[in-house]
Coordinates of C-alpha atoms in Angstrom, one line a residue:
M50 CA 0.1 0.1 0.0
K51 CA 1.5 3.3 -0.9
T52 CA 1.2 6.0 1.4
E53 CA -0.7 9.5 0.9
K54 CA 2.3 11.4 0.2
E55 CA 3.7 8.8 -2.4
R56 CA 0.5 8.8 -3.9
S57 CA 0.5 12.5 -4.4
L58 CA 4.0 12.6 -5.7
A59 CA 3.0 9.9 -8.1
H60 CA 0.3 12.1 -9.3
L61 CA 2.3 15.1 -9.5
F62 CA 4.7 13.8 -12.1
D63 CA 2.1 11.6 -14.2
G64 CA 1.2 12.2 -17.8
K65 CA 1.2 16.2 -18.2
R66 CA 4.4 16.7 -15.9
Q67 CA 7.5 15.3 -17.3
R68 CA 10.2 14.9 -14.5
S69 CA 13.4 16.5 -15.1
H70 CA 16.1 14.6 -16.8
L71 CA 18.5 15.7 -14.1
L72 CA 17.2 13.1 -11.8
D73 CA 17.6 10.1 -14.1
I74 CA 21.4 10.5 -13.6
L75 CA 21.0 10.2 -9.9
P76 CA 21.0 7.0 -7.7
R77 CA 17.6 5.5 -7.3
R78 CA 18.2 6.0 -3.4
L79 CA 18.1 9.4 -4.0
T80 CA 15.4 9.8 -6.7
H81 CA 12.5 10.0 -3.9
E82 CA 14.4 12.9 -2.3
G83 CA 15.0 14.5 -5.6
I84 CA 11.5 14.4 -6.5
V85 CA 10.5 16.3 -3.3
F86 CA 13.3 18.7 -4.1
E87 CA 12.4 19.2 -7.6
Q88 CA 8.6 19.7 -6.6
H89 CA 9.6 22.6 -4.1
I90 CA 11.6 24.4 -7.1
R91 CA 8.9 23.9 -9.5
E92 CA 6.6 25.6 -7.2
G93 CA 8.7 28.2 -6.0
R94 CA 9.0 27.0 -2.4
F95 CA 12.9 26.9 -1.8
Q96 CA 13.2 30.5 -0.2
R97 CA 15.4 29.0 3.1
S98 CA 17.7 26.7 0.7
L99 CA 18.6 29.6 -1.9
S100 CA 19.0 31.9 1.1
L101 CA 21.7 29.8 2.5
I102 CA 23.3 29.4 -0.7
T103 CA 23.3 33.2 -1.0
S104 CA 25.1 33.6 2.3
F105 CA 27.6 30.9 1.0
S106 CA 28.1 32.4 -2.3
S107 CA 28.5 35.8 -0.8
L108 CA 31.2 34.8 1.9
L109 CA 33.1 32.9 -1.2
A110 CA 33.1 36.0 -3.5
G111 CA 33.8 38.5 -0.5
L112 CA 36.9 36.3 0.3
E113 CA 38.0 36.4 -3.1
V114 CA 37.9 40.3 -3.2
T115 CA 39.5 40.7 -0.3
Y116 CA 42.9 39.3 -1.1
E117 CA 42.5 40.6 -4.7
H118 CA 42.1 44.1 -3.3
Y119 CA 44.8 43.4 -0.9
R120 CA 47.3 42.7 -3.8
G121 CA 46.3 46.3 -5.2
S122 CA 47.1 47.7 -1.6
Y123 CA 43.5 49.2 -1.2
G124 CA 44.8 51.9 -3.2
Q125 CA 41.0 53.7 -3.3
Q126 CA 38.6 53.6 -0.6
V127 CA 35.9 52.3 -2.6
M128 CA 37.8 49.2 -2.9
Y129 CA 36.5 48.5 1.3
T130 CA 32.9 48.4 0.0
P131 CA 32.7 44.7 -0.9
I132 CA 34.6 43.8 1.8
I133 CA 31.9 45.3 4.2
I134 CA 28.8 44.4 1.9
S135 CA 29.8 40.5 1.9
P136 CA 29.7 39.6 5.5
L137 CA 26.3 41.8 5.7
L138 CA 24.9 39.6 3.1
T139 CA 26.2 36.3 4.6
I140 CA 24.5 37.5 7.9
A141 CA 21.4 38.4 6.0
G142 CA 21.3 35.1 4.2
V143 CA 21.6 32.9 6.9
W144 CA 19.1 34.9 9.1
G145 CA 16.8 34.9 6.4
T146 CA 16.9 31.0 6.4
F147 CA 15.4 31.2 9.7
N148 CA 13.3 34.2 9.9
R149 CA 10.6 34.9 6.7
R150 CA 10.6 38.6 7.6
V151 CA 14.3 39.2 7.3
A152 CA 14.1 37.1 4.0
R153 CA 11.4 39.5 2.5
T154 CA 13.0 42.8 3.5
V155 CA 16.7 43.0 4.8
L156 CA 17.9 40.3 2.4
P157 CA 16.6 42.2 -0.8
L158 CA 17.8 45.4 0.5
I159 CA 21.3 44.2 1.1
S160 CA 21.4 42.3 -2.2
L161 CA 20.3 45.1 -4.2
V162 CA 23.0 46.8 -2.6
T163 CA 25.3 44.1 -3.7
M164 CA 24.2 44.3 -7.0
V165 CA 25.1 48.0 -7.3
D166 CA 28.4 47.7 -5.8
G167 CA 29.0 44.9 -8.3
L168 CA 28.2 47.6 -11.3
V169 CA 30.3 50.4 -9.4
G170 CA 33.2 47.9 -9.3
L171 CA 32.8 47.0 -13.1
Y172 CA 33.1 50.9 -13.8
F173 CA 36.5 51.3 -11.7
H174 CA 37.9 48.1 -13.2
I175 CA 37.2 49.4 -16.4
R176 CA 38.9 52.7 -15.5
G177 CA 41.8 51.0 -14.3
I178 CA 42.6 49.1 -17.3
A179 CA 42.2 52.7 -19.2
R180 CA 44.6 54.0 -16.9
K181 CA 47.4 51.5 -17.5
P182 CA 50.1 52.3 -19.9
G183 CA 48.6 52.1 -23.4
G184 CA 45.1 51.8 -21.9
W185 CA 42.4 50.4 -24.6
R186 CA 44.8 50.7 -27.4
I187 CA 46.6 47.3 -26.0
P188 CA 43.3 46.0 -24.6
I189 CA 44.6 42.4 -24.4
F190 CA 47.6 42.9 -22.6
N191 CA 46.2 45.5 -20.3
M192 CA 43.0 43.2 -19.6
I193 CA 45.4 40.3 -18.6
M194 CA 47.4 42.3 -16.6
G195 CA 45.2 44.8 -15.0
P196 CA 42.5 44.6 -12.8
P197 CA 39.9 41.6 -13.8
V198 CA 37.3 43.5 -15.3
F199 CA 34.2 41.1 -15.0
A200 CA 35.1 40.2 -11.4
P201 CA 32.7 42.8 -9.7
L202 CA 29.8 41.3 -12.0
L203 CA 30.7 37.8 -10.6
F204 CA 30.6 39.5 -6.8
G205 CA 26.9 40.7 -8.0
I206 CA 26.0 37.2 -8.4
S207 CA 25.2 36.8 -4.7
G208 CA 22.9 39.9 -4.8
F209 CA 21.2 38.4 -7.7
L210 CA 20.8 35.0 -5.8
G211 CA 19.6 37.2 -2.8
V212 CA 16.8 39.0 -4.9
I213 CA 15.6 35.7 -6.2
A214 CA 15.3 34.3 -2.9
S215 CA 13.5 37.2 -1.3
L216 CA 10.5 36.5 -3.9
L217 CA 10.3 33.1 -3.5
R218 CA 8.1 31.1 -1.0
R219 CA 9.3 29.1 2.1
E220 CA 9.5 25.1 1.9
D221 CA 6.8 24.7 4.6
D222 CA 4.5 27.1 2.7
L223 CA 1.4 25.4 1.4
K224 CA 0.9 25.2 -2.4
H225 CA -2.1 27.6 -2.4
T226 CA -1.4 30.0 0.6
T227 CA -4.1 32.6 -0.5
L228 CA -7.7 32.0 -1.0
P229 CA -9.3 32.7 -4.3
G230 CA -9.8 36.4 -5.2
I231 CA -7.6 37.5 -2.5
P232 CA -4.2 38.9 -3.6
R233 CA -0.9 37.4 -2.4
P234 CA 1.1 39.9 0.1
R235 CA 3.8 41.8 -1.9
S236 CA 7.5 41.9 -1.2
A237 CA 8.1 45.2 0.8
W238 CA 10.9 46.0 -1.7
L239 CA 8.4 46.7 -4.4
G240 CA 6.9 49.8 -2.8
W241 CA 10.5 51.2 -3.3
L242 CA 10.2 51.5 -7.0
P243 CA 8.5 54.1 -9.3
R244 CA 4.8 53.3 -9.7
K245 CA 5.1 53.0 -13.3
V246 CA 7.1 49.7 -13.0
V247 CA 5.4 48.3 -9.9
K248 CA 2.9 46.6 -12.3
E249 CA 5.7 44.8 -14.1
G250 CA 7.5 44.2 -10.9
I251 CA 4.3 42.4 -9.5
V252 CA 4.0 40.2 -12.6
I253 CA 7.6 39.3 -12.5
E254 CA 7.2 38.6 -8.6
Q255 CA 4.0 36.2 -9.0
D256 CA 6.3 34.2 -11.7
V257 CA 9.3 33.9 -9.4
R258 CA 6.9 32.9 -6.4
E259 CA 5.4 30.0 -8.4
G260 CA 8.8 28.9 -10.0
R261 CA 7.8 29.9 -13.5
F262 CA 11.0 32.2 -14.7
Q263 CA 12.8 29.5 -16.6
R264 CA 13.8 32.0 -19.1
I265 CA 15.3 34.5 -17.3
L266 CA 17.5 32.4 -14.9
G267 CA 18.7 30.5 -18.2
V268 CA 19.8 34.1 -19.6
A269 CA 21.3 34.8 -16.5
T270 CA 23.2 31.5 -16.6
A271 CA 24.6 32.6 -20.0
V272 CA 25.7 35.7 -18.9
S273 CA 27.3 34.2 -15.6
A274 CA 29.4 31.7 -17.7
L275 CA 30.4 34.3 -20.1
F276 CA 31.8 36.6 -17.2
S277 CA 33.5 33.5 -15.7
G278 CA 34.6 32.0 -18.7
I279 CA 36.6 35.2 -19.6
E280 CA 38.0 35.5 -16.2
A281 CA 39.4 32.1 -16.3
L282 CA 40.9 32.4 -19.7
Y283 CA 43.1 35.6 -19.1
S284 CA 43.8 34.1 -15.7
H285 CA 45.0 30.8 -17.1
Y286 CA 46.6 32.7 -19.9
K287 CA 49.1 34.6 -17.4
N288 CA 49.9 30.7 -16.5
N289 CA 50.7 29.9 -20.1
F290 CA 47.9 27.1 -19.8
S291 CA 50.6 24.9 -18.3
Y292 CA 48.2 22.2 -17.6
R293 CA 45.7 20.7 -20.2
V294 CA 43.0 21.0 -17.6
Q295 CA 43.1 24.8 -17.6
W296 CA 41.3 24.6 -21.1
T297 CA 38.2 22.8 -19.6
P298 CA 36.5 25.9 -18.1
I299 CA 37.4 27.9 -21.6
L300 CA 35.8 25.0 -23.5
L301 CA 32.8 24.6 -21.1
T302 CA 32.1 28.3 -21.5
P303 CA 30.3 28.4 -24.7
L304 CA 28.5 25.0 -24.2
L305 CA 27.0 26.5 -21.0
M306 CA 26.0 29.8 -22.9
I307 CA 24.5 28.0 -25.9
A308 CA 22.3 26.1 -23.4
G309 CA 21.4 29.0 -21.3
I310 CA 20.5 31.2 -24.2
G311 CA 18.6 28.3 -26.0
T312 CA 16.3 27.8 -22.8
V313 CA 14.7 31.2 -24.1
W314 CA 13.5 29.4 -27.3
S315 CA 13.6 25.6 -26.7
R316 CA 11.6 23.8 -23.8
M317 CA 14.0 20.6 -24.7
L318 CA 17.1 22.4 -24.3
A319 CA 16.1 23.6 -21.1
R320 CA 15.4 20.1 -19.9
T321 CA 18.3 18.1 -21.4
L322 CA 21.6 20.3 -22.5
L323 CA 21.2 22.9 -19.9
P324 CA 21.4 20.1 -16.8
F325 CA 24.1 18.5 -18.9
A326 CA 26.2 21.5 -19.3
S327 CA 25.4 22.9 -15.9
V328 CA 26.4 19.6 -14.1
L329 CA 29.8 19.5 -16.2
A330 CA 30.5 23.3 -14.9
L331 CA 29.8 22.3 -11.4
L332 CA 32.2 19.4 -11.4
N333 CA 34.5 21.5 -13.3
G334 CA 34.4 24.2 -10.7
G335 CA 35.1 21.6 -8.0
I336 CA 38.0 19.9 -9.7
G337 CA 39.5 23.5 -10.5
F338 CA 39.3 24.3 -6.8
L339 CA 41.5 21.2 -6.0
Y340 CA 44.0 22.0 -8.4
H341 CA 44.0 25.5 -7.1
M342 CA 44.8 24.4 -3.7
R343 CA 47.2 22.0 -4.9
G344 CA 49.0 24.9 -6.6
L345 CA 49.1 26.7 -3.5
V346 CA 50.5 23.8 -1.5
R347 CA 53.2 23.4 -4.0
R348 CA 54.2 27.1 -3.9
P349 CA 57.6 27.8 -2.0
G350 CA 56.6 27.5 1.7
G351 CA 53.5 25.6 0.9
L352 CA 51.3 25.6 4.0
K353 CA 53.8 26.8 6.2
K354 CA 53.2 30.3 4.7
P355 CA 49.4 30.2 3.8
F356 CA 48.5 33.7 4.1
Y357 CA 51.5 34.8 1.5
N358 CA 50.9 31.9 -0.9
L359 CA 47.1 32.6 -0.5
L360 CA 47.5 36.0 -1.8
Y361 CA 50.1 35.5 -4.6
G362 CA 49.2 31.8 -5.7
P363 CA 46.3 30.7 -8.0
P364 CA 42.7 32.6 -6.7
I365 CA 41.8 29.5 -4.9
F366 CA 38.1 30.4 -4.9
A367 CA 37.7 31.5 -8.5
P368 CA 36.8 27.7 -9.8
L369 CA 33.7 27.9 -7.3
L370 CA 32.6 31.0 -8.7
F371 CA 32.5 29.4 -12.3
A372 CA 30.5 26.5 -10.5
A373 CA 28.2 29.2 -9.6
S374 CA 27.0 29.4 -13.1
G375 CA 26.6 25.9 -13.3
F376 CA 24.3 26.1 -10.4
L377 CA 22.2 28.8 -11.7
G378 CA 21.8 26.3 -14.8
V379 CA 20.6 23.4 -12.7
L380 CA 18.4 25.2 -11.0
A381 CA 17.1 27.0 -14.3
S382 CA 16.5 23.5 -15.4
L383 CA 14.1 22.5 -12.8
L384 CA 12.2 25.6 -12.9
R385 CA 8.8 26.2 -15.1
R386 CA 8.4 28.4 -18.2
A387 CA 6.0 31.7 -17.7
D388 CA 3.8 30.5 -20.3

């Protein structure tokens, strides 16, 4: 005899709703948990999980920025802003995991500040390249040897995840939390927007709350992959591609971009190529992290000089930022479409 919960899950995925192909590559013992997890994502009920992931992403990005700006000797005061914002978003993400009100108010506020700071950082990095000898007249050399131009936008990914998390529902929310004819409560931050965009904001919020924003997240995956791939390209170019494995993120980037952009037009790509490419990006980011760790250990002094080698060795958390693009793709593949 099947339990009532098992019957409801079976009914959920029969006929009209097709199960995600991503679950087919999981061990059978994880299939049941995978179905529950996918159900929560498809219905937009994963606010706690994404808040915690936002917190972890912000922590990693903040650590990466900390020692990158230390290399630049904090030559300008604006370089301290991501160092201050990162722990605030980390705290807000953890707090939002346990507190519904914080997830709907504090988390989106700090997330928006993080995204704005990423754009400001992009401007200063572009200006920094322009101020190097030769400026944009020798763009390839100065982009490689100057400040990493797209790194601030990768920092802003944490803010993007936080904004999405603030719009979602909690895992323990019922499928239908309001009665027919009674509008759902709006996010507090929508009141900060101009009136002419509030209506569009409400539509977007409704789609996100119901897990129907696959196209948006697919495009975000492609953009994130582009920025991460370019960062990996000139970072590994500095090292003359000493190891063949350094080519792997460069080769995976266009695949993930095609899958992400293809999601806009093709439901099939969103359910097949996108999760495949995204899982590869996640694995590649994990492998890259291990290689960067090994590179740090192999430097003169190794772990006996951890701070020095962390600052001047391979950027240890950069591969995990590439893996974040893969995470966005996996998440997008499990969502529903607005239509």
